PDB file of C-alpha atoms in Angstrom:
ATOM      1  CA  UNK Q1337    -100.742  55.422  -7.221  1.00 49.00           C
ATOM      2  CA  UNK Q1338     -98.848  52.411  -9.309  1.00 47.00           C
ATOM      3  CA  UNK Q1339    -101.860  49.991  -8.987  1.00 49.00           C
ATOM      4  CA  UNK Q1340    -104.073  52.957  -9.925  1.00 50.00           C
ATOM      5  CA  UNK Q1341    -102.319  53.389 -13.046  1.00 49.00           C
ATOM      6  CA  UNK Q1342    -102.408  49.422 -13.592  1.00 48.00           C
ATOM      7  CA  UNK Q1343    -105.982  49.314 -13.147  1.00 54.00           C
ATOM      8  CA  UNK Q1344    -106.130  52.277 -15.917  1.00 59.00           C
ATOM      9  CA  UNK Q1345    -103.687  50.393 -17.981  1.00 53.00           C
ATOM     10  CA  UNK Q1346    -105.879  46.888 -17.808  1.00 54.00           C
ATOM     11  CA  UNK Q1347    -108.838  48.932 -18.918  1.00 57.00           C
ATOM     12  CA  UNK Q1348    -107.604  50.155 -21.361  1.00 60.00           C
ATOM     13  CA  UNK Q1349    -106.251  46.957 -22.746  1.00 52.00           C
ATOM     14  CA  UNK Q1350    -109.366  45.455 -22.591  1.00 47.00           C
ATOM     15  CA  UNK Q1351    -111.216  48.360 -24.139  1.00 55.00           C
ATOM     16  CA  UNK Q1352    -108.646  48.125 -27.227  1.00 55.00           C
ATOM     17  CA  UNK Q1353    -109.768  44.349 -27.661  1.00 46.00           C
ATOM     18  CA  UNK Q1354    -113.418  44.720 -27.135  1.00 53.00           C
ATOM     19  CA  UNK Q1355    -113.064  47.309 -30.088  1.00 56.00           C
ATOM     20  CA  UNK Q1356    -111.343  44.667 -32.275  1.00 52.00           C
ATOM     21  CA  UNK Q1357    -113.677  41.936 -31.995  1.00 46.00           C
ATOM     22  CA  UNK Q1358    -117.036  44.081 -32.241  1.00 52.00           C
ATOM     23  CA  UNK Q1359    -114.742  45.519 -35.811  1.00 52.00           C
ATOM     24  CA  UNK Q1360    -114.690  41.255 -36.374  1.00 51.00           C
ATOM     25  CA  UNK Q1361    -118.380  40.866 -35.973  1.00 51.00           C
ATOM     26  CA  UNK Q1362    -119.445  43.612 -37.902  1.00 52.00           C
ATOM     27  CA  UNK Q1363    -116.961  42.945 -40.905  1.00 51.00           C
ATOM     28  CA  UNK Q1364    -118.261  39.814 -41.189  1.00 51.00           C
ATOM     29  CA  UNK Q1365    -122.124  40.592 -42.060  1.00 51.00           C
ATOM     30  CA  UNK Q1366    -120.767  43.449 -43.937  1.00 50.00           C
ATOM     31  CA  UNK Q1367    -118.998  41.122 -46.495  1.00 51.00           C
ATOM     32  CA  UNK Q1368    -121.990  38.608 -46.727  1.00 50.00           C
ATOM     33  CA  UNK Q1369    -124.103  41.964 -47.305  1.00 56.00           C
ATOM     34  CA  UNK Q1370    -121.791  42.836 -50.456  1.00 68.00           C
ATOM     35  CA  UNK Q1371    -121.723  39.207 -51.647  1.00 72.00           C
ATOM     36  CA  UNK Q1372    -124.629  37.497 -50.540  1.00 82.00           C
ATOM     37  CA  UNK Q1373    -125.281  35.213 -47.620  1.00 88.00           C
ATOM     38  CA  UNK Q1374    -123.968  32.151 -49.360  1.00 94.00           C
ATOM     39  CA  UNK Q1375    -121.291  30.385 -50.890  1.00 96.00           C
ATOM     40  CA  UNK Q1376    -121.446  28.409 -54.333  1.00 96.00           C
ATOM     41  CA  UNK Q1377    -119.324  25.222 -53.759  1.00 97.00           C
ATOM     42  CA  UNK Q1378    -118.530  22.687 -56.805  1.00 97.00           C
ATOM     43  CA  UNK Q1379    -116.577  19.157 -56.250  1.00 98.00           C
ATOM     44  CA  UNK Q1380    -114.381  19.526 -59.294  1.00 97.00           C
ATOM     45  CA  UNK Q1381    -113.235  16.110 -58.544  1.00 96.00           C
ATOM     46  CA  UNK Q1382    -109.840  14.649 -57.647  1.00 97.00           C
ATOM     47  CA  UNK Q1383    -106.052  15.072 -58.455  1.00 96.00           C
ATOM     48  CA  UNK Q1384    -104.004  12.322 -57.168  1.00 95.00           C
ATOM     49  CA  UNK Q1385    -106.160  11.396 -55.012  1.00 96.00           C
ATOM     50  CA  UNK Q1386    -106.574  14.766 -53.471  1.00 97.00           C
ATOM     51  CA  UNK Q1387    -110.479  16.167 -53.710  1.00 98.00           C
ATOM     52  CA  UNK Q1388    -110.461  19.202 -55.619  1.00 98.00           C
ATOM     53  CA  UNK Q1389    -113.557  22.269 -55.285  1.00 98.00           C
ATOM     54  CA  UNK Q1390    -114.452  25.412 -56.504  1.00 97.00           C
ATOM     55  CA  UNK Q1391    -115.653  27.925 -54.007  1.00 97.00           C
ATOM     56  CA  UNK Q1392    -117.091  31.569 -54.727  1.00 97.00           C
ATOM     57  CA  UNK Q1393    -119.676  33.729 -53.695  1.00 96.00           C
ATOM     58  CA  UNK Q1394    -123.242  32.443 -54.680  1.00 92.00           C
ATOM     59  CA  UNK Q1395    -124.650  36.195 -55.951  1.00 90.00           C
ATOM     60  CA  UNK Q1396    -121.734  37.387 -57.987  1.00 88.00           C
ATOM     61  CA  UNK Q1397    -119.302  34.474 -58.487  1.00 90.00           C
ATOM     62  CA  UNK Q1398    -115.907  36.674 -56.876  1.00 93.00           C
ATOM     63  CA  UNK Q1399    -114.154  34.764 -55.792  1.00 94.00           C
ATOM     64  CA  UNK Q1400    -114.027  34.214 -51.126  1.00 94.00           C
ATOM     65  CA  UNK Q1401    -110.659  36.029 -50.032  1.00 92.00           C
ATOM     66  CA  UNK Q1402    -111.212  35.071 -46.284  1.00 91.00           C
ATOM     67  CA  UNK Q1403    -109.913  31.843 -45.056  1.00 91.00           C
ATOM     68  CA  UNK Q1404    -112.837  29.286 -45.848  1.00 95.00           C
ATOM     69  CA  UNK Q1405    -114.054  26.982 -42.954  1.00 96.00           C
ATOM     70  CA  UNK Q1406    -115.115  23.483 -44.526  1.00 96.00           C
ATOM     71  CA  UNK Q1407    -115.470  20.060 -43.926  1.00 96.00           C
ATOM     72  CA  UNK Q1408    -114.965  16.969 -46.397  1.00 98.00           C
ATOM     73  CA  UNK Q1409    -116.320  13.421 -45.599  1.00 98.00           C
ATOM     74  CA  UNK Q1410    -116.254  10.554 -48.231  1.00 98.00           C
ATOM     75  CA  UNK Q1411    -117.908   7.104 -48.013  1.00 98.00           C
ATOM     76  CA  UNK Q1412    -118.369   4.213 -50.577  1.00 96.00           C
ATOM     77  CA  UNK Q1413    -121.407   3.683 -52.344  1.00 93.00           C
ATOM     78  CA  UNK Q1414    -121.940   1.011 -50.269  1.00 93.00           C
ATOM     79  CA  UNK Q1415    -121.203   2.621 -46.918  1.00 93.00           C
ATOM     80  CA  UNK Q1416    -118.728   0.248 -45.744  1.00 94.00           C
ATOM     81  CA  UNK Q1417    -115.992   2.509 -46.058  1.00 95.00           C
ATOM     82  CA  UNK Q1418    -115.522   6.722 -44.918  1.00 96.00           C
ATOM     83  CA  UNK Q1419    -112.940   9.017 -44.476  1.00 96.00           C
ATOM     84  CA  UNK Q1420    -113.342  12.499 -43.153  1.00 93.00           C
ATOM     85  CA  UNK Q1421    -114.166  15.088 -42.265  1.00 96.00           C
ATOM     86  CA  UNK Q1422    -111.108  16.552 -43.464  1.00 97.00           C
ATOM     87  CA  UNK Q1423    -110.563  20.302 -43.861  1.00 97.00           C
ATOM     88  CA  UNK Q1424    -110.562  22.276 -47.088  1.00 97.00           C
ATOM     89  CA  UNK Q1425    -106.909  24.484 -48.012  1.00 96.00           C
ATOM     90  CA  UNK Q1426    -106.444  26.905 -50.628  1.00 96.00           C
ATOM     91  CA  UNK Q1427    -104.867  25.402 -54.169  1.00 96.00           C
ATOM     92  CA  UNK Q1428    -101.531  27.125 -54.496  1.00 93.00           C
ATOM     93  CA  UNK Q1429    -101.889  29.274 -57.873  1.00 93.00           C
ATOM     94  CA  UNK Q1430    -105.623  29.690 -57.954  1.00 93.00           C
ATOM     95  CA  UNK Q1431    -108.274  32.125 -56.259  1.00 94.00           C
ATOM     96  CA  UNK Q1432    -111.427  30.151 -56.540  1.00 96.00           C
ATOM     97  CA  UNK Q1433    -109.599  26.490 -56.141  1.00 97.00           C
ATOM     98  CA  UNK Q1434    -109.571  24.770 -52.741  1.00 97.00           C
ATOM     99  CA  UNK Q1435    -108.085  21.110 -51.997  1.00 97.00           C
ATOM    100  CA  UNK Q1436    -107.781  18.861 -49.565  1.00 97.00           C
ATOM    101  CA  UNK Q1437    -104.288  17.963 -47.955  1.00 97.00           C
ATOM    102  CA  UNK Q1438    -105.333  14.105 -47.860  1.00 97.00           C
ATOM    103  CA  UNK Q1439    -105.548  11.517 -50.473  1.00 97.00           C
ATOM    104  CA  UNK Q1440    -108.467   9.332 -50.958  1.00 97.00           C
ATOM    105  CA  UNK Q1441    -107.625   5.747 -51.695  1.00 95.00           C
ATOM    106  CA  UNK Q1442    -108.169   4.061 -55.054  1.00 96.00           C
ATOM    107  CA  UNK Q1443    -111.799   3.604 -55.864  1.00 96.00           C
ATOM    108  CA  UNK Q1444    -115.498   4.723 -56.394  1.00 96.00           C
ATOM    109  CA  UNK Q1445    -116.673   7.501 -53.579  1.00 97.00           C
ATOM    110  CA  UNK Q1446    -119.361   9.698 -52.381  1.00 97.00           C
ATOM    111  CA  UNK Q1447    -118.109  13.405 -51.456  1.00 98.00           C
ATOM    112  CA  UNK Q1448    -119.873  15.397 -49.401  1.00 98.00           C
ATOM    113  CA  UNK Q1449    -118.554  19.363 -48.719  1.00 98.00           C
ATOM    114  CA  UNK Q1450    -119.804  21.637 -46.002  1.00 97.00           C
ATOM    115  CA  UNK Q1451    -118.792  24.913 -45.798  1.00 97.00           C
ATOM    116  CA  UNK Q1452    -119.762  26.869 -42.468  1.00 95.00           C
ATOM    117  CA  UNK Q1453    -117.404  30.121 -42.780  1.00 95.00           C
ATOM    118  CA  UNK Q1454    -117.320  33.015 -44.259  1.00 94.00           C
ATOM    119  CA  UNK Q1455    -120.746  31.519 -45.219  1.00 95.00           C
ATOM    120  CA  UNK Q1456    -122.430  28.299 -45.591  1.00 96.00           C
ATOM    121  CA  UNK Q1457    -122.408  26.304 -48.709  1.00 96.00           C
ATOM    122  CA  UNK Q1458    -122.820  22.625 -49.298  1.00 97.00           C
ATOM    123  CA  UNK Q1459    -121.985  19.925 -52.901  1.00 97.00           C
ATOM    124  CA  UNK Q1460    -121.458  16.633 -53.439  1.00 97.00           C
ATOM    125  CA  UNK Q1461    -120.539  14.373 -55.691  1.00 97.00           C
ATOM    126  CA  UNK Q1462    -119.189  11.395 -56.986  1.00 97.00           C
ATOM    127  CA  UNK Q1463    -115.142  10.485 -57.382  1.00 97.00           C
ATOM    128  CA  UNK Q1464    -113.388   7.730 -58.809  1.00 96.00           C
ATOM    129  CA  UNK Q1465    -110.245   7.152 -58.133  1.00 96.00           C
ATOM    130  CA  UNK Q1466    -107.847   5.400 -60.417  1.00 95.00           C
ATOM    131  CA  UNK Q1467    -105.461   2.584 -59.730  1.00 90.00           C
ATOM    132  CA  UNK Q1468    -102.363   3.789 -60.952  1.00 79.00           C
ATOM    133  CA  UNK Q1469    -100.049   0.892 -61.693  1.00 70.00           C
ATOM    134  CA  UNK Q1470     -96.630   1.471 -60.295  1.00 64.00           C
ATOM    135  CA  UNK Q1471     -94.254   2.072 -63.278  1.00 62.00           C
ATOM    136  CA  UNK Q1472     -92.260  -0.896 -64.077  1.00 61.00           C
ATOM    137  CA  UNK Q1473     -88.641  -1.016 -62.941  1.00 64.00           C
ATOM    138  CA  UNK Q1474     -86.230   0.080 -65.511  1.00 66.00           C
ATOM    139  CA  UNK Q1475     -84.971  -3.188 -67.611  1.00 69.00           C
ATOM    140  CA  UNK Q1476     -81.403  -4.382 -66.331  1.00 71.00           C
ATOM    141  CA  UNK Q1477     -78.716  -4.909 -69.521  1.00 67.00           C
ATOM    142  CA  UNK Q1478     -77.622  -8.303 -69.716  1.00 68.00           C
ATOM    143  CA  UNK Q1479     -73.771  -8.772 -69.315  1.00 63.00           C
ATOM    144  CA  UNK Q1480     -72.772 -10.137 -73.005  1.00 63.00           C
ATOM    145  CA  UNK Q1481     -69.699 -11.795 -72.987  1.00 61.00           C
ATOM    146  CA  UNK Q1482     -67.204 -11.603 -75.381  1.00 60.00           C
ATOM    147  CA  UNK Q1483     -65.180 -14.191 -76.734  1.00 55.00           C
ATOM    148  CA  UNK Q1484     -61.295 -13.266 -76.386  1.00 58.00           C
ATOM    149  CA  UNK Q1485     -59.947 -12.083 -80.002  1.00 60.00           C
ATOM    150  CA  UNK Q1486     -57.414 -14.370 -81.700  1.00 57.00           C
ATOM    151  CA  UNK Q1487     -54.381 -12.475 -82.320  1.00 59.00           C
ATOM    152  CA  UNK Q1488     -54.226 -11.340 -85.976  1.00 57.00           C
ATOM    153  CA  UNK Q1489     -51.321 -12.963 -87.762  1.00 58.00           C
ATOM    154  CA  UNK Q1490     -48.325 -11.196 -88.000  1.00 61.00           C
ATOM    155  CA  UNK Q1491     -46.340 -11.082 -91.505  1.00 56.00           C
ATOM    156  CA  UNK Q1492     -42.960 -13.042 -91.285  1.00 55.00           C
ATOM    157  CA  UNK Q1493     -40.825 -10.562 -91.295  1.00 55.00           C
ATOM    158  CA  UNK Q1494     -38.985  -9.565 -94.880  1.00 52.00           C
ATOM    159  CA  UNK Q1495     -35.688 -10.625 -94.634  1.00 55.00           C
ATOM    160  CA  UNK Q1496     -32.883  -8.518 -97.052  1.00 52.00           C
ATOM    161  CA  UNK Q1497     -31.475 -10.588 -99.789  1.00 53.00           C
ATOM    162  CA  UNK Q1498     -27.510 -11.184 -98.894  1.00 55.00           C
ATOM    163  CA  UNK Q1499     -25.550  -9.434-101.567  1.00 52.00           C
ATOM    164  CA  UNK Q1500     -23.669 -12.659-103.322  1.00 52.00           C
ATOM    165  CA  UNK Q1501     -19.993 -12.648-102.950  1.00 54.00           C
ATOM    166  CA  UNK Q1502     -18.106 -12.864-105.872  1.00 54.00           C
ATOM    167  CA  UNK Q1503     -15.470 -14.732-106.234  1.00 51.00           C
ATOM    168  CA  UNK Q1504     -11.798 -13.357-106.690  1.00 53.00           C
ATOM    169  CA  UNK Q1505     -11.119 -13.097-110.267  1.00 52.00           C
ATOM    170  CA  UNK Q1506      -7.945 -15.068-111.292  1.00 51.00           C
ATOM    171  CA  UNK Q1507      -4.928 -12.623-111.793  1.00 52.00           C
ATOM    172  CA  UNK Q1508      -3.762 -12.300-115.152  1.00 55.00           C
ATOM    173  CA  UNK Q1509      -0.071 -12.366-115.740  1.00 51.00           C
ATOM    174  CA  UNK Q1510       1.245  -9.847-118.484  1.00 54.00           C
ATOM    175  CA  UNK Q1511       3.759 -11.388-120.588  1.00 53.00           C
ATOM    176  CA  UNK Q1512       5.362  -7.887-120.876  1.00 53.00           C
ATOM    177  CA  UNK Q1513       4.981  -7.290-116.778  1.00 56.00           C
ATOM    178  CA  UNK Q1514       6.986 -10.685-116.509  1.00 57.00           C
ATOM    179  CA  UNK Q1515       9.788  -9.543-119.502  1.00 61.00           C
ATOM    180  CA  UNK Q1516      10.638  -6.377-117.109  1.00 56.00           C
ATOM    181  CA  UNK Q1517      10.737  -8.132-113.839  1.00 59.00           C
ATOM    182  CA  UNK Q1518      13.449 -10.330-115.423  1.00 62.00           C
ATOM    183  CA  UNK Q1519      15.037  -7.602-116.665  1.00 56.00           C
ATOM    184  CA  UNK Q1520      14.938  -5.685-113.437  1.00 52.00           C
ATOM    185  CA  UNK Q1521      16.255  -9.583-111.911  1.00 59.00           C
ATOM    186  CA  UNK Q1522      19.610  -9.222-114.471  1.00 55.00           C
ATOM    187  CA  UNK Q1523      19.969  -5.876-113.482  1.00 59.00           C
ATOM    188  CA  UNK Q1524      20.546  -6.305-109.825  1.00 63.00           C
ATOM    189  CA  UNK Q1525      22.773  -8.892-110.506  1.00 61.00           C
ATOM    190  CA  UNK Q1526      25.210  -7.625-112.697  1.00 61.00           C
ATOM    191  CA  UNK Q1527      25.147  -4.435-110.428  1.00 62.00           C
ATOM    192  CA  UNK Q1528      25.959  -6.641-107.716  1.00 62.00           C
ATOM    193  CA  UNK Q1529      28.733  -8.372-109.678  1.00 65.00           C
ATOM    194  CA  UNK Q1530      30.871  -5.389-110.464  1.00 67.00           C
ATOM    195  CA  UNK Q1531      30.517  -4.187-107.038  1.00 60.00           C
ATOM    196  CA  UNK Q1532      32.109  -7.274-105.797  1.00 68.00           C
ATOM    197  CA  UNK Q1533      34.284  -6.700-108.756  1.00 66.00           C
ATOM    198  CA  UNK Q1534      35.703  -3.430-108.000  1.00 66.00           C
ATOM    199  CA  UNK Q1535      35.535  -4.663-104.038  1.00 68.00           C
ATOM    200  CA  UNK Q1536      37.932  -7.356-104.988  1.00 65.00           C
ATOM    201  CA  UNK Q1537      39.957  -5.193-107.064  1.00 66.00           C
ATOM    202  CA  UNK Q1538      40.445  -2.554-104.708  1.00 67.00           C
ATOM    203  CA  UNK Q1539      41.620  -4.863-102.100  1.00 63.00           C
ATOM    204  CA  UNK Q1540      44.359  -6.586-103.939  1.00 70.00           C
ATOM    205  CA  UNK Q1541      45.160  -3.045-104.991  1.00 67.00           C
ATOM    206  CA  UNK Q1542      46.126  -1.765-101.439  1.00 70.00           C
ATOM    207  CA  UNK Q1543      47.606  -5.056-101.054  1.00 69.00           C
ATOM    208  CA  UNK Q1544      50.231  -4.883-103.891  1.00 69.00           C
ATOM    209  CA  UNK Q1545      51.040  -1.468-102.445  1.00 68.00           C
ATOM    210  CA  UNK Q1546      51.983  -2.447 -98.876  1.00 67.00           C
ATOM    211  CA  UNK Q1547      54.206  -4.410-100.202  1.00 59.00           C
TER     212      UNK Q1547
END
């Protein structure tokens, strides 16, 4: 019973594909029904080296939504030189643009485009490719050197006069000041004179009465 029900499943596995691939081959001469049976190809020429084409249909001009199947072979005009086949890749950003991923090398050559699938189609055309000159390096400054700055003079520094002294003016004697110091002088004296006076008296006083 199980490899029964294998054999049924294998069958019907390979049914299910056989189904896909006759869908394939009939989609196929469907689309070149609706758009012709070939393709308009047109070497646009380069872009940094890389070849660039235009591809659409040849009867309408839509533009080929399957994948395109083409080869791209360059030689020099003298046929020393050739590079290819390389394939063809959609340009990002465009429907109708298709590139190659390589770069062609600077100088004058002979493109030749064959497209096989999703119909044929054939161009060619010469390419030149410019020598672009590698951009010079950025100038380097030059170190300037600079000569040390003398020190700016500095202003002697103000000095604050000295206050003159003056000298000490010479006293002045009053004759008046000098008349009452002398009088003040007698004074004292004869003050002091009658106190010895009545000293003396007193003395010979109690004297006289011991006696």
């Amino acid at each position: 019973m199980r490899t029964h029900h294998a054999s049924r499943t294998r069958t019907r596995t390979v049914f299910g594909l056989l189904l896909m691939l006759f869908a394939q081959a009939l989609a196929v001469p469907a689309t070149a029904q609706a758009h012709g049976d070939t393709v308009k190809v047109v070497v646009t020429g380069q872009r940094d080296g890389h070849v660039t084409t235009e591809i659409t249909w040849e009867n309408d001009g839509d533009a080929v939504e399957e994948t395109v199947a083409a080869t791209v072979n360059a030689t020099s005009p003298d046929g020393s030189r050739s590079l290819g086949p390389w394939p063809l890749v959609r340009a990002p950003g465009t429907r109708t643009g298709w590139t190659t991923a390589e770069v062609l090398a600077p100088g004058t050559w002979k493109v030749t485009v064959d497209v096989g699938f999703p119909a044929l189609g054939h161009a060619e055309r010469e390419v030149q490719v410019p020598v672009v000159d590698p951009s010079p390096p950025a100038p380097r400054p030059t170190p300037t050197t600079t000569a040390p700055s003398a020190p700016a003079p500095t202003a002697p520094a103000a000095t604050a006069p000295t206050p003159a002294t003056s000298a000490p003016a010479p006293s002045r004697t009053d004759p008046a000041d000098e008349r009452g110091d002398r009088a003040v002088g007698w004074s004292l004296a004869g003050l002091a004179g009658i106190v010895l006076a009545g000293t003396a008296a007193g003395v010979l006083l109690r004297r006289a009465r011991r006696r």
